[in-house]
Amino acid sequence: MSVTTSIEYHFENLQKGWAIVGRSSRGICALFLGANQETLLEELKAAFPETHLKEALEFEPVLDPIHLVPAGDFPLDLQGTDFQKSVWIALQKIPAGQTRTYGEIANSLGRPGAARAVGQACGANQIAAIIPCHRAVSAGGNSGGFRWGLQWKQGLQDAEALSSRRSA
């Protein structure tokens, strides 16, 4: 796993709350969702305790504030194990507005029986919306968990479904 020594961050005001976006020299390494800026900054500090954090003076918006979809293609600084990265890449291949079960994702990686590990990789994801863990659901089709809360997960799923219908 690579170590990031410096992160620029900024806040994005979203219709449903706030996002804090962190960018290293390699790309976006964090996108956390929450209700207020103070809590999000504390979460970023906790996630990168050995890293120098600096508020960015200029930063291109990363999320569309209403539709909660990425506002463009951004380089990513994925920080995780090889398995976690493979899960995150698999999630990005799921079409917007669709979901897959943790088991289906595990099977797509050639790791049947690793549904729980897929769920843990989703929980370790530090880049909400761009690494779309909200597309992963439990076997029964219910939401399962989500690092930033089920309201955010449902909001991201609803926004993607609406955006997909508009572009069809």
CSV table of N, CA and C in Angstrom, one decimal:
chain,number,residue,atom,x,y,z
A,1,MET,N,0.8,-1.2,0.0
A,1,MET,CA,0.0,0.0,0.0
A,1,MET,C,0.9,1.2,0.0
A,2,SER,N,0.6,2.2,-0.9
A,2,SER,CA,1.3,3.4,-0.9
A,2,SER,C,1.0,4.4,0.2
A,3,VAL,N,1.9,5.2,0.6
A,3,VAL,CA,1.6,6.2,1.7
A,3,VAL,C,1.6,7.6,1.1
A,4,THR,N,0.5,8.3,1.4
A,4,THR,CA,0.4,9.6,1.0
A,4,THR,C,0.9,10.5,2.0
A,5,THR,N,1.8,11.5,1.7
A,5,THR,CA,2.4,12.4,2.7
A,5,THR,C,1.7,13.7,2.7
A,6,SER,N,1.0,14.1,1.7
A,6,SER,CA,0.4,15.4,1.7
A,6,SER,C,-0.9,15.4,0.9
A,7,ILE,N,-2.0,15.9,1.5
A,7,ILE,CA,-3.3,15.9,0.8
A,7,ILE,C,-3.9,17.4,0.9
A,8,GLU,N,-4.3,17.8,-0.3
A,8,GLU,CA,-5.1,19.0,-0.4
A,8,GLU,C,-6.6,18.6,-0.3
A,9,TYR,N,-7.4,19.4,0.4
A,9,TYR,CA,-8.8,19.0,0.5
A,9,TYR,C,-9.7,20.2,0.3
A,10,HIS,N,-10.9,19.9,0.0
A,10,HIS,CA,-11.9,21.0,-0.1
A,10,HIS,C,-13.3,20.4,0.2
A,11,PHE,N,-14.2,21.3,0.5
A,11,PHE,CA,-15.6,20.8,0.8
A,11,PHE,C,-16.5,21.1,-0.4
A,12,GLU,N,-17.4,20.2,-0.6
A,12,GLU,CA,-18.4,20.5,-1.6
A,12,GLU,C,-19.8,20.5,-0.9
A,13,ASN,N,-20.6,21.5,-1.2
A,13,ASN,CA,-21.9,21.6,-0.7
A,13,ASN,C,-22.9,20.9,-1.6
A,14,LEU,N,-23.4,19.8,-1.1
A,14,LEU,CA,-24.3,19.0,-1.8
A,14,LEU,C,-25.8,19.2,-1.4
A,15,GLN,N,-26.7,18.9,-2.2
A,15,GLN,CA,-28.1,19.1,-1.8
A,15,GLN,C,-28.5,18.3,-0.6
A,16,LYS,N,-27.9,17.2,-0.3
A,16,LYS,CA,-28.2,16.4,0.8
A,16,LYS,C,-27.2,16.5,2.0
A,17,GLY,N,-26.2,17.3,1.9
A,17,GLY,CA,-25.2,17.4,2.9
A,17,GLY,C,-23.9,17.9,2.4
A,18,TRP,N,-22.8,17.4,2.9
A,18,TRP,CA,-21.5,17.8,2.5
A,18,TRP,C,-20.6,16.7,2.1
A,19,ALA,N,-19.6,17.0,1.3
A,19,ALA,CA,-18.5,16.1,0.9
A,19,ALA,C,-17.2,16.8,1.2
A,20,ILE,N,-16.3,16.0,1.6
A,20,ILE,CA,-14.9,16.5,1.7
A,20,ILE,C,-14.1,15.6,0.7
A,21,VAL,N,-13.4,16.3,-0.1
A,21,VAL,CA,-12.6,15.6,-1.2
A,21,VAL,C,-11.1,15.9,-0.9
A,22,GLY,N,-10.3,14.8,-0.8
A,22,GLY,CA,-8.9,14.9,-0.6
A,22,GLY,C,-8.2,14.4,-1.9
A,23,ARG,N,-7.1,15.2,-2.2
A,23,ARG,CA,-6.4,14.9,-3.4
A,23,ARG,C,-4.9,14.9,-3.1
A,24,SER,N,-4.2,13.8,-3.4
A,24,SER,CA,-2.8,13.6,-3.2
A,24,SER,C,-2.1,14.0,-4.6
A,25,SER,N,-0.8,13.9,-4.6
A,25,SER,CA,-0.1,14.2,-5.9
A,25,SER,C,-0.5,13.2,-7.0
A,26,ARG,N,-1.1,12.0,-6.6
A,26,ARG,CA,-1.4,11.0,-7.6
A,26,ARG,C,-2.9,11.1,-8.0
A,27,GLY,N,-3.7,11.7,-7.2
A,27,GLY,CA,-5.1,11.8,-7.6
A,27,GLY,C,-6.0,11.9,-6.3
A,28,ILE,N,-7.3,11.7,-6.6
A,28,ILE,CA,-8.3,11.7,-5.5
A,28,ILE,C,-8.1,10.5,-4.6
A,29,CYS,N,-7.9,10.7,-3.3
A,29,CYS,CA,-7.6,9.6,-2.4
A,29,CYS,C,-8.7,9.5,-1.3
A,30,ALA,N,-9.6,10.5,-1.3
A,30,ALA,CA,-10.7,10.5,-0.3
A,30,ALA,C,-11.9,11.3,-0.8
A,31,LEU,N,-13.0,10.8,-0.6
A,31,LEU,CA,-14.3,11.5,-0.8
A,31,LEU,C,-15.3,11.0,0.2
A,32,PHE,N,-15.4,11.8,1.3
A,32,PHE,CA,-16.3,11.3,2.4
A,32,PHE,C,-17.6,12.2,2.4
A,33,LEU,N,-18.7,11.6,2.8
A,33,LEU,CA,-20.0,12.2,2.8
A,33,LEU,C,-20.5,12.4,4.3
A,34,GLY,N,-21.1,13.5,4.5
A,34,GLY,CA,-21.6,13.7,5.9
A,34,GLY,C,-22.5,14.9,6.0
A,35,ALA,N,-22.9,15.2,7.2
A,35,ALA,CA,-23.8,16.3,7.5
A,35,ALA,C,-23.1,17.6,7.7
A,36,ASN,N,-21.8,17.6,8.2
A,36,ASN,CA,-21.2,18.9,8.4
A,36,ASN,C,-19.7,18.8,8.2
A,37,GLN,N,-19.1,20.0,7.9
A,37,GLN,CA,-17.7,20.1,7.5
A,37,GLN,C,-16.8,19.7,8.7
A,38,GLU,N,-17.1,20.0,9.9
A,38,GLU,CA,-16.2,19.8,11.0
A,38,GLU,C,-16.0,18.3,11.2
A,39,THR,N,-17.1,17.5,11.1
A,39,THR,CA,-17.0,16.1,11.3
A,39,THR,C,-16.2,15.4,10.1
A,40,LEU,N,-16.5,15.9,8.9
A,40,LEU,CA,-15.8,15.4,7.8
A,40,LEU,C,-14.3,15.6,7.8
A,41,LEU,N,-13.9,16.8,8.3
A,41,LEU,CA,-12.5,17.1,8.4
A,41,LEU,C,-11.8,16.2,9.5
A,42,GLU,N,-12.5,16.0,10.6
A,42,GLU,CA,-12.0,15.0,11.6
A,42,GLU,C,-11.8,13.6,11.1
A,43,GLU,N,-12.8,13.2,10.2
A,43,GLU,CA,-12.7,11.9,9.6
A,43,GLU,C,-11.5,11.8,8.7
A,44,LEU,N,-11.3,12.8,7.9
A,44,LEU,CA,-10.1,12.8,7.0
A,44,LEU,C,-8.8,12.8,7.8
A,45,LYS,N,-8.8,13.5,8.9
A,45,LYS,CA,-7.6,13.5,9.7
A,45,LYS,C,-7.3,12.1,10.3
A,46,ALA,N,-8.4,11.5,10.7
A,46,ALA,CA,-8.3,10.1,11.3
A,46,ALA,C,-7.9,9.1,10.3
A,47,ALA,N,-8.4,9.3,9.0
A,47,ALA,CA,-8.1,8.3,8.0
A,47,ALA,C,-6.6,8.4,7.5
A,48,PHE,N,-6.1,9.6,7.6
A,48,PHE,CA,-4.7,9.9,7.1
A,48,PHE,C,-3.9,10.6,8.3
A,49,PRO,N,-3.7,9.9,9.4
A,49,PRO,CA,-3.1,10.5,10.5
A,49,PRO,C,-1.6,11.0,10.4
A,50,GLU,N,-0.9,10.4,9.5
A,50,GLU,CA,0.5,10.8,9.3
A,50,GLU,C,0.7,11.8,8.1
A,51,THR,N,-0.4,12.3,7.6
A,51,THR,CA,-0.4,13.1,6.4
A,51,THR,C,-0.6,14.6,6.7
A,52,HIS,N,0.1,15.4,6.0
A,52,HIS,CA,-0.1,16.8,6.1
A,52,HIS,C,-1.3,17.2,5.2
A,53,LEU,N,-2.3,17.8,5.9
A,53,LEU,CA,-3.5,18.2,5.2
A,53,LEU,C,-3.5,19.7,5.0
A,54,LYS,N,-3.9,20.2,3.9
A,54,LYS,CA,-4.0,21.6,3.6
A,54,LYS,C,-5.2,21.9,2.7
A,55,GLU,N,-6.0,22.9,3.2
A,55,GLU,CA,-7.2,23.3,2.4
A,55,GLU,C,-6.7,23.8,1.1
A,56,ALA,N,-7.4,23.4,0.0
A,56,ALA,CA,-7.0,23.8,-1.4
A,56,ALA,C,-7.6,25.1,-1.7
A,57,LEU,N,-6.8,25.9,-2.4
A,57,LEU,CA,-7.3,27.2,-2.8
A,57,LEU,C,-8.1,27.1,-4.1
A,58,GLU,N,-7.7,26.2,-4.9
A,58,GLU,CA,-8.4,25.9,-6.2
A,58,GLU,C,-8.6,24.4,-6.3
A,59,PHE,N,-9.8,24.0,-6.6
A,59,PHE,CA,-10.1,22.6,-6.7
A,59,PHE,C,-11.4,22.5,-7.6
A,60,GLU,N,-11.2,21.7,-8.6
A,60,GLU,CA,-12.4,21.5,-9.5
A,60,GLU,C,-13.4,20.6,-8.8
A,61,PRO,N,-14.7,21.0,-8.9
A,61,PRO,CA,-15.8,20.2,-8.3
A,61,PRO,C,-15.7,18.8,-8.7
A,62,VAL,N,-15.9,17.8,-7.8
A,62,VAL,CA,-15.8,16.4,-8.1
A,62,VAL,C,-17.2,15.8,-8.3
A,63,LEU,N,-18.2,16.3,-7.5
A,63,LEU,CA,-19.5,15.7,-7.6
A,63,LEU,C,-20.5,16.8,-8.0
A,64,ASP,N,-21.5,16.4,-8.9
A,64,ASP,CA,-22.6,17.2,-9.2
A,64,ASP,C,-23.4,17.4,-7.9
A,65,PRO,N,-23.6,18.6,-7.4
A,65,PRO,CA,-24.3,18.8,-6.1
A,65,PRO,C,-25.7,18.3,-6.0
A,66,ILE,N,-26.4,18.2,-7.1
A,66,ILE,CA,-27.8,17.7,-7.1
A,66,ILE,C,-27.9,16.2,-7.4
A,67,HIS,N,-27.2,15.8,-8.4
A,67,HIS,CA,-27.4,14.4,-8.9
A,67,HIS,C,-26.4,13.5,-8.2
A,68,LEU,N,-25.4,14.0,-7.5
A,68,LEU,CA,-24.4,13.2,-6.7
A,68,LEU,C,-23.6,12.2,-7.6
A,69,VAL,N,-23.5,12.5,-8.9
A,69,VAL,CA,-22.7,11.7,-9.8
A,69,VAL,C,-21.3,12.5,-10.0
A,70,PRO,N,-20.3,11.7,-10.3
A,70,PRO,CA,-19.0,12.4,-10.6
A,70,PRO,C,-19.1,13.5,-11.7
A,71,ALA,N,-18.5,14.6,-11.5
A,71,ALA,CA,-18.6,15.7,-12.4
A,71,ALA,C,-17.5,15.6,-13.5
A,72,GLY,N,-16.9,14.5,-13.6
A,72,GLY,CA,-15.8,14.3,-14.6
A,72,GLY,C,-15.0,13.1,-14.3
A,73,ASP,N,-14.0,12.9,-15.1
A,73,ASP,CA,-13.0,11.8,-14.8
A,73,ASP,C,-11.8,12.3,-14.1
A,74,PHE,N,-11.5,11.7,-13.0
A,74,PHE,CA,-10.4,12.2,-12.2
A,74,PHE,C,-9.4,11.1,-11.9
A,75,PRO,N,-8.1,11.4,-11.9
A,75,PRO,CA,-7.2,10.3,-11.5
A,75,PRO,C,-7.4,10.0,-10.0
A,76,LEU,N,-7.3,8.7,-9.7
A,76,LEU,CA,-7.5,8.2,-8.4
A,76,LEU,C,-6.2,7.7,-7.7
A,77,ASP,N,-6.1,7.9,-6.5
A,77,ASP,CA,-5.0,7.4,-5.7
A,77,ASP,C,-5.6,6.3,-4.8
A,78,LEU,N,-5.8,5.1,-5.3
A,78,LEU,CA,-6.4,4.0,-4.5
A,78,LEU,C,-5.5,3.5,-3.5
A,79,GLN,N,-5.9,3.5,-2.3
A,79,GLN,CA,-5.0,3.0,-1.2
A,79,GLN,C,-5.7,1.9,-0.5
A,80,GLY,N,-5.2,0.7,-0.8
A,80,GLY,CA,-5.8,-0.5,-0.2
A,80,GLY,C,-5.0,-1.7,-0.7
A,81,THR,N,-5.5,-2.9,-0.3
A,81,THR,CA,-4.8,-4.1,-0.7
A,81,THR,C,-5.1,-4.4,-2.1
A,82,ASP,N,-4.4,-5.4,-2.7
A,82,ASP,CA,-4.7,-5.8,-4.1
A,82,ASP,C,-6.1,-6.2,-4.3
A,83,PHE,N,-6.6,-7.0,-3.3
A,83,PHE,CA,-8.0,-7.5,-3.3
A,83,PHE,C,-9.0,-6.3,-3.3
A,84,GLN,N,-8.8,-5.4,-2.3
A,84,GLN,CA,-9.7,-4.3,-2.2
A,84,GLN,C,-9.7,-3.5,-3.5
A,85,LYS,N,-8.6,-3.3,-4.1
A,85,LYS,CA,-8.5,-2.5,-5.4
A,85,LYS,C,-9.2,-3.3,-6.5
A,86,SER,N,-9.1,-4.6,-6.5
A,86,SER,CA,-9.9,-5.4,-7.5
A,86,SER,C,-11.4,-5.2,-7.3
A,87,VAL,N,-11.8,-5.2,-6.1
A,87,VAL,CA,-13.3,-5.0,-5.8
A,87,VAL,C,-13.7,-3.6,-6.3
A,88,TRP,N,-12.9,-2.6,-6.0
A,88,TRP,CA,-13.2,-1.2,-6.4
A,88,TRP,C,-13.3,-1.1,-7.9
A,89,ILE,N,-12.4,-1.7,-8.6
A,89,ILE,CA,-12.4,-1.7,-10.0
A,89,ILE,C,-13.6,-2.4,-10.6
A,90,ALA,N,-14.0,-3.5,-10.0
A,90,ALA,CA,-15.2,-4.3,-10.4
A,90,ALA,C,-16.5,-3.4,-10.2
A,91,LEU,N,-16.5,-2.7,-9.1
A,91,LEU,CA,-17.7,-1.8,-8.8
A,91,LEU,C,-17.8,-0.7,-9.9
A,92,GLN,N,-16.7,-0.2,-10.3
A,92,GLN,CA,-16.7,0.8,-11.4
A,92,GLN,C,-17.2,0.3,-12.7
A,93,LYS,N,-17.2,-1.0,-12.9
A,93,LYS,CA,-17.7,-1.6,-14.1
A,93,LYS,C,-19.2,-1.9,-14.1
A,94,ILE,N,-19.8,-1.8,-13.0
A,94,ILE,CA,-21.3,-2.0,-12.9
A,94,ILE,C,-21.9,-0.7,-13.4
A,95,PRO,N,-22.8,-0.8,-14.4
A,95,PRO,CA,-23.4,0.4,-15.0
A,95,PRO,C,-24.1,1.2,-13.9
A,96,ALA,N,-24.0,2.5,-14.1
A,96,ALA,CA,-24.7,3.4,-13.2
A,96,ALA,C,-26.2,3.1,-13.2
A,97,GLY,N,-26.8,3.1,-12.0
A,97,GLY,CA,-28.2,2.8,-11.8
A,97,GLY,C,-28.5,1.4,-11.6
A,98,GLN,N,-27.5,0.5,-11.7
A,98,GLN,CA,-27.6,-0.9,-11.4
A,98,GLN,C,-26.9,-1.3,-10.1
A,99,THR,N,-27.3,-2.5,-9.6
A,99,THR,CA,-26.6,-3.0,-8.4
A,99,THR,C,-26.2,-4.5,-8.7
A,100,ARG,N,-25.3,-4.9,-7.9
A,100,ARG,CA,-24.9,-6.4,-7.9
A,100,ARG,C,-24.8,-6.8,-6.4
A,101,THR,N,-25.0,-8.0,-6.1
A,101,THR,CA,-24.8,-8.5,-4.8
A,101,THR,C,-23.3,-8.7,-4.5
A,102,TYR,N,-23.0,-8.7,-3.2
A,102,TYR,CA,-21.6,-8.9,-2.8
A,102,TYR,C,-21.1,-10.3,-3.4
A,103,GLY,N,-22.0,-11.3,-3.4
A,103,GLY,CA,-21.6,-12.6,-4.0
A,103,GLY,C,-21.4,-12.5,-5.5
A,104,GLU,N,-22.2,-11.8,-6.2
A,104,GLU,CA,-22.0,-11.6,-7.7
A,104,GLU,C,-20.7,-10.9,-8.0
A,105,ILE,N,-20.3,-9.9,-7.1
A,105,ILE,CA,-19.1,-9.2,-7.3
A,105,ILE,C,-17.9,-10.2,-7.0
A,106,ALA,N,-18.0,-11.0,-6.0
A,106,ALA,CA,-17.0,-12.0,-5.6
A,106,ALA,C,-16.8,-13.0,-6.8
A,107,ASN,N,-17.9,-13.4,-7.3
A,107,ASN,CA,-17.9,-14.4,-8.5
A,107,ASN,C,-17.2,-13.8,-9.7
A,108,SER,N,-17.5,-12.5,-9.9
A,108,SER,CA,-16.9,-11.8,-11.1
A,108,SER,C,-15.4,-11.7,-11.0
A,109,LEU,N,-14.9,-11.8,-9.7
A,109,LEU,CA,-13.5,-11.7,-9.5
A,109,LEU,C,-12.8,-13.1,-9.4
A,110,GLY,N,-13.6,-14.1,-9.7
A,110,GLY,CA,-13.1,-15.5,-9.6
A,110,GLY,C,-12.9,-15.9,-8.2
A,111,ARG,N,-13.6,-15.3,-7.2
A,111,ARG,CA,-13.5,-15.6,-5.8
A,111,ARG,C,-14.8,-16.0,-5.2
A,112,PRO,N,-15.5,-17.1,-5.7
A,112,PRO,CA,-16.8,-17.5,-5.1
A,112,PRO,C,-16.6,-17.7,-3.6
A,113,GLY,N,-17.5,-17.3,-2.8
A,113,GLY,CA,-17.4,-17.5,-1.4
A,113,GLY,C,-16.8,-16.3,-0.7
A,114,ALA,N,-16.4,-15.3,-1.4
A,114,ALA,CA,-15.7,-14.2,-0.8
A,114,ALA,C,-16.6,-13.0,-0.7
A,115,ALA,N,-17.9,-13.2,-0.6
A,115,ALA,CA,-18.9,-12.1,-0.5
A,115,ALA,C,-18.6,-11.2,0.7
A,116,ARG,N,-18.3,-11.9,1.9
A,116,ARG,CA,-18.0,-11.1,3.1
A,116,ARG,C,-16.8,-10.2,2.9
A,117,ALA,N,-15.8,-10.7,2.2
A,117,ALA,CA,-14.5,-9.9,1.9
A,117,ALA,C,-14.8,-8.8,1.0
A,118,VAL,N,-15.8,-9.0,0.0
A,118,VAL,CA,-16.2,-7.9,-0.9
A,118,VAL,C,-16.9,-6.8,0.0
A,119,GLY,N,-17.7,-7.2,0.9
A,119,GLY,CA,-18.4,-6.2,1.8
A,119,GLY,C,-17.3,-5.5,2.6
A,120,GLN,N,-16.3,-6.2,3.1
A,120,GLN,CA,-15.3,-5.5,3.9
A,120,GLN,C,-14.5,-4.5,3.0
A,121,ALA,N,-14.2,-4.9,1.8
A,121,ALA,CA,-13.6,-4.0,0.8
A,121,ALA,C,-14.4,-2.7,0.6
A,122,CYS,N,-15.7,-2.9,0.5
A,122,CYS,CA,-16.6,-1.8,0.3
A,122,CYS,C,-16.5,-0.9,1.5
A,123,GLY,N,-16.5,-1.5,2.7
A,123,GLY,CA,-16.4,-0.7,3.9
A,123,GLY,C,-15.1,0.1,4.1
A,124,ALA,N,-14.0,-0.4,3.4
A,124,ALA,CA,-12.7,0.2,3.5
A,124,ALA,C,-12.5,1.3,2.4
A,125,ASN,N,-13.5,1.4,1.5
A,125,ASN,CA,-13.4,2.4,0.4
A,125,ASN,C,-13.4,3.8,1.0
A,126,GLN,N,-12.5,4.6,0.6
A,126,GLN,CA,-12.4,6.0,1.1
A,126,GLN,C,-12.8,7.0,0.0
A,127,ILE,N,-13.4,6.5,-1.1
A,127,ILE,CA,-13.7,7.4,-2.2
A,127,ILE,C,-15.2,7.2,-2.6
A,128,ALA,N,-16.1,7.8,-1.8
A,128,ALA,CA,-17.5,7.6,-2.1
A,128,ALA,C,-17.9,8.1,-3.5
A,129,ALA,N,-18.9,7.5,-4.0
A,129,ALA,CA,-19.5,7.9,-5.3
A,129,ALA,C,-18.7,7.5,-6.5
A,130,ILE,N,-17.4,7.9,-6.5
A,130,ILE,CA,-16.5,7.6,-7.6
A,130,ILE,C,-16.2,6.1,-7.6
A,131,ILE,N,-15.8,5.6,-6.4
A,131,ILE,CA,-15.8,4.1,-6.3
A,131,ILE,C,-17.1,3.7,-5.7
A,132,PRO,N,-18.0,3.3,-6.6
A,132,PRO,CA,-19.5,3.2,-6.3
A,132,PRO,C,-19.9,2.0,-5.4
A,133,CYS,N,-19.4,1.9,-4.2
A,133,CYS,CA,-19.8,0.9,-3.3
A,133,CYS,C,-21.3,0.9,-3.0
A,134,HIS,N,-22.0,2.0,-3.4
A,134,HIS,CA,-23.4,2.0,-3.2
A,134,HIS,C,-24.1,1.1,-4.2
A,135,ARG,N,-23.4,0.5,-5.2
A,135,ARG,CA,-24.0,-0.4,-6.2
A,135,ARG,C,-23.9,-1.8,-5.6
A,136,ALA,N,-23.3,-2.1,-4.5
A,136,ALA,CA,-23.2,-3.4,-3.9
A,136,ALA,C,-24.3,-3.6,-2.9
A,137,VAL,N,-25.1,-4.7,-3.0
A,137,VAL,CA,-26.2,-4.9,-2.1
A,137,VAL,C,-26.1,-6.4,-1.6
A,138,SER,N,-26.9,-6.6,-0.5
A,138,SER,CA,-26.9,-8.0,0.1
A,138,SER,C,-27.6,-9.0,-0.8
A,139,ALA,N,-27.4,-10.2,-0.5
A,139,ALA,CA,-28.0,-11.3,-1.4
A,139,ALA,C,-29.5,-11.2,-1.5
A,140,GLY,N,-30.2,-10.8,-0.5
A,140,GLY,CA,-31.7,-10.7,-0.6
A,140,GLY,C,-32.1,-9.4,-1.3
A,141,GLY,N,-31.2,-8.6,-1.8
A,141,GLY,CA,-31.5,-7.4,-2.6
A,141,GLY,C,-31.7,-6.2,-1.7
A,142,ASN,N,-31.6,-6.4,-0.3
A,142,ASN,CA,-31.7,-5.2,0.5
A,142,ASN,C,-30.4,-4.4,0.5
A,143,SER,N,-30.4,-3.2,1.0
A,143,SER,CA,-29.3,-2.3,0.9
A,143,SER,C,-28.0,-2.8,1.4
A,144,GLY,N,-28.0,-3.6,2.5
A,144,GLY,CA,-26.7,-4.0,3.1
A,144,GLY,C,-26.2,-2.7,3.9
A,145,GLY,N,-25.0,-2.7,4.1
A,145,GLY,CA,-24.4,-1.5,4.9
A,145,GLY,C,-23.8,-0.5,3.9
A,146,PHE,N,-23.4,0.6,4.5
A,146,PHE,CA,-22.7,1.7,3.7
A,146,PHE,C,-22.0,2.5,4.7
A,147,ARG,N,-20.7,2.7,4.4
A,147,ARG,CA,-19.8,3.5,5.3
A,147,ARG,C,-20.4,4.8,5.8
A,148,TRP,N,-21.1,5.5,4.9
A,148,TRP,CA,-21.6,6.8,5.2
A,148,TRP,C,-23.0,6.9,5.6
A,149,GLY,N,-23.6,5.7,5.7
A,149,GLY,CA,-25.0,5.6,6.2
A,149,GLY,C,-26.0,5.3,5.0
A,150,LEU,N,-27.0,4.6,5.4
A,150,LEU,CA,-28.0,4.1,4.3
A,150,LEU,C,-28.7,5.2,3.6
A,151,GLN,N,-28.9,6.4,4.3
A,151,GLN,CA,-29.5,7.5,3.6
A,151,GLN,C,-28.7,7.9,2.4
A,152,TRP,N,-27.4,8.0,2.6
A,152,TRP,CA,-26.5,8.4,1.5
A,152,TRP,C,-26.5,7.3,0.4
A,153,LYS,N,-26.5,6.0,0.8
A,153,LYS,CA,-26.5,4.9,-0.2
A,153,LYS,C,-27.7,5.0,-1.0
A,154,GLN,N,-28.9,5.2,-0.4
A,154,GLN,CA,-30.1,5.2,-1.1
A,154,GLN,C,-30.1,6.5,-2.0
A,155,GLY,N,-29.6,7.6,-1.5
A,155,GLY,CA,-29.6,8.8,-2.3
A,155,GLY,C,-28.7,8.7,-3.5
A,156,LEU,N,-27.5,8.0,-3.4
A,156,LEU,CA,-26.7,7.8,-4.5
A,156,LEU,C,-27.3,6.9,-5.5
A,157,GLN,N,-28.0,5.8,-5.1
A,157,GLN,CA,-28.6,4.9,-6.0
A,157,GLN,C,-29.8,5.6,-6.7
A,158,ASP,N,-30.6,6.4,-6.0
A,158,ASP,CA,-31.7,7.1,-6.6
A,158,ASP,C,-31.2,8.1,-7.7
A,159,ALA,N,-30.1,8.8,-7.3
A,159,ALA,CA,-29.5,9.8,-8.2
A,159,ALA,C,-29.0,9.1,-9.5
A,160,GLU,N,-28.3,8.0,-9.3
A,160,GLU,CA,-27.8,7.3,-10.5
A,160,GLU,C,-29.0,6.8,-11.4
A,161,ALA,N,-30.0,6.2,-10.8
A,161,ALA,CA,-31.2,5.7,-11.5
A,161,ALA,C,-31.8,6.8,-12.3
A,162,LEU,N,-32.0,8.0,-11.7
A,162,LEU,CA,-32.6,9.1,-12.3
A,162,LEU,C,-31.7,9.6,-13.5
A,163,SER,N,-30.4,9.7,-13.2
A,163,SER,CA,-29.5,10.1,-14.3
A,163,SER,C,-29.5,9.2,-15.4
A,164,SER,N,-29.5,7.9,-15.2
A,164,SER,CA,-29.5,6.8,-16.2
A,164,SER,C,-30.7,6.9,-17.1
A,165,ARG,N,-31.9,7.2,-16.4
A,165,ARG,CA,-33.1,7.3,-17.2
A,165,ARG,C,-33.1,8.6,-18.1
A,166,ARG,N,-32.5,9.6,-17.6
A,166,ARG,CA,-32.4,10.9,-18.4
A,166,ARG,C,-31.5,10.7,-19.6
A,167,SER,N,-30.4,9.9,-19.5
A,167,SER,CA,-29.5,9.8,-20.6
A,167,SER,C,-29.9,8.7,-21.6
A,168,ALA,N,-30.9,7.9,-21.2
A,168,ALA,CA,-31.4,6.8,-22.1
A,168,ALA,C,-32.2,7.3,-23.3
